[in-house]
Amino acid sequence: MNELERQLDYPFGEALPERGSAIDVAPGVQWVRMGLPFALDHINLWLLRDEQDDDGVLRQGWTIVDSGIDDPGTRAAWENVFATRLGGLPVLRVIVTHMHPDHIGCAHWLCERWNVRLWISATDFNVARLASSASAGFGGPLSAAFMALHGMAADPDAVHKVGARSNYYKSLVPALPLSYRRLLDGGTVAIGSGAGRSEWTCHAGYGHAPEHMALHNPAQGVLISGDMVLPRISTNVSVIDIEPEADSLKLYLDSIERMRSIPADALVLPSHGRPFKGLHTRIDQLQAHHAARFVDVLEALAEKGPQSAFELVPVIFKRPLDLHQMTFAMGESIAHAHALWFAGKLERRLEGGVFRFATAPA
Ligand SMILES: [Zn+2]
């Protein structure tokens, strides 16, 4: 545990749910953990005790929040959870916080398996539909051209490898439900059974995904934070080819600032890492982390003159990166440069077919 983590409170200590099992974290709330084939090797998913009025018939069951990726291991682990953790009751709906493959990949299977509806923001549903369709042109050559323009041209081999990696999203999210129910910022979703039923409020967050929804239950003091606030790692915030002038990091920082409206003592259920208390402390830490990176970027530019986002990657990430990590790091580097650029602290120039950022004259 690092020094920053020690400022947070982990009410369940070192406990982690075993594969295909769960841990109770609040009344009617269970913590499920699934494996991922990435450097980030796990995702947390949530089971909420629920009931549903089926056209006049009240059915008892469960709501699932987030799905895991779609692979045989995840499906098998879900079957184990269904057999051992639902008390013989069915799944009534699937809520997904955002469109990333580890959150939505298995949703189509869950919705078909139980014949239930997917609940998600309209933006993320539609972007996920596009990204999982082979014809949409996500990733691959467009991504390579964008990264070359931001300085990766200096490493033609890396550009080539980025260009060769198309249909990545579709490989992890092979299908999506054809219909959905829309989650809206500030809207509420009633979840729970009998006297345990209460309202969860949707908090839209930007900068990580198109329109991420965190869910807060004031009555229970529980926040499902998704990827917007994680206890150990900082949330990936990238600029990508689809929206080349995005100011993603400002959107992200503004979004977590708005989450201070949620009480500091809420039990935070994050998608990665362990449930914790200390939401406002963690928001402070994340804001300080990015403020320090802004200082690093400004100092590097003052020292070395104009730099591309590619040249700024080692300023922001002080460890060696493989290609997969490099594509994320490029997106994050551009996001830091853009936040300073849109704030008027940097200028952007096109030099020899490459964007370089320079300190703006005072
Ligand atoms: Zn995500």
PDB file of C-alpha atoms and ligand atoms in Angstrom, residues 97-103 208-209 212 226-228 235-236 271-272, ligand 1:
ATOM      1  CA  THR A  97     -21.607   2.432 -16.123  1.00  0.00           C
ATOM      2  CA  HIS A  98     -19.906   3.016 -19.481  1.00  0.00           C
ATOM      3  CA  MET A  99     -18.963   1.534 -22.859  1.00  0.00           C
ATOM      4  CA  HIS A 100     -15.459   0.179 -22.167  1.00  0.00           C
ATOM      5  CA  PRO A 101     -15.058  -3.533 -22.968  1.00  0.00           C
ATOM      6  CA  ASP A 102     -14.423  -4.663 -19.386  1.00  0.00           C
ATOM      7  CA  HIS A 103     -17.728  -3.055 -18.348  1.00  0.00           C
ATOM      8  CA  HIS A 208     -12.907   8.896 -19.378  1.00  0.00           C
ATOM      9  CA  ALA A 209     -15.811   7.618 -21.480  1.00  0.00           C
ATOM     10  CA  HIS A 212     -20.060   7.620 -17.762  1.00  0.00           C
ATOM     11  CA  GLY A 226     -17.242   3.017 -11.926  1.00  0.00           C
ATOM     12  CA  ASP A 227     -13.938   4.201 -13.388  1.00  0.00           C
ATOM     13  CA  MET A 228     -14.384   7.873 -12.438  1.00  0.00           C
ATOM     14  CA  THR A 235      -8.360   6.957 -14.304  1.00  0.00           C
ATOM     15  CA  ASN A 236      -7.247   6.859 -17.938  1.00  0.00           C
ATOM     16  CA  SER A 271     -14.414  -0.779 -10.756  1.00  0.00           C
ATOM     17  CA  HIS A 272     -10.772  -1.531  -9.957  1.00  0.00           C
TER      18      HIS A 272
HETATM   19 ZN    ZN B   1     -13.370   2.589 -18.367  1.00  0.00          ZN
END
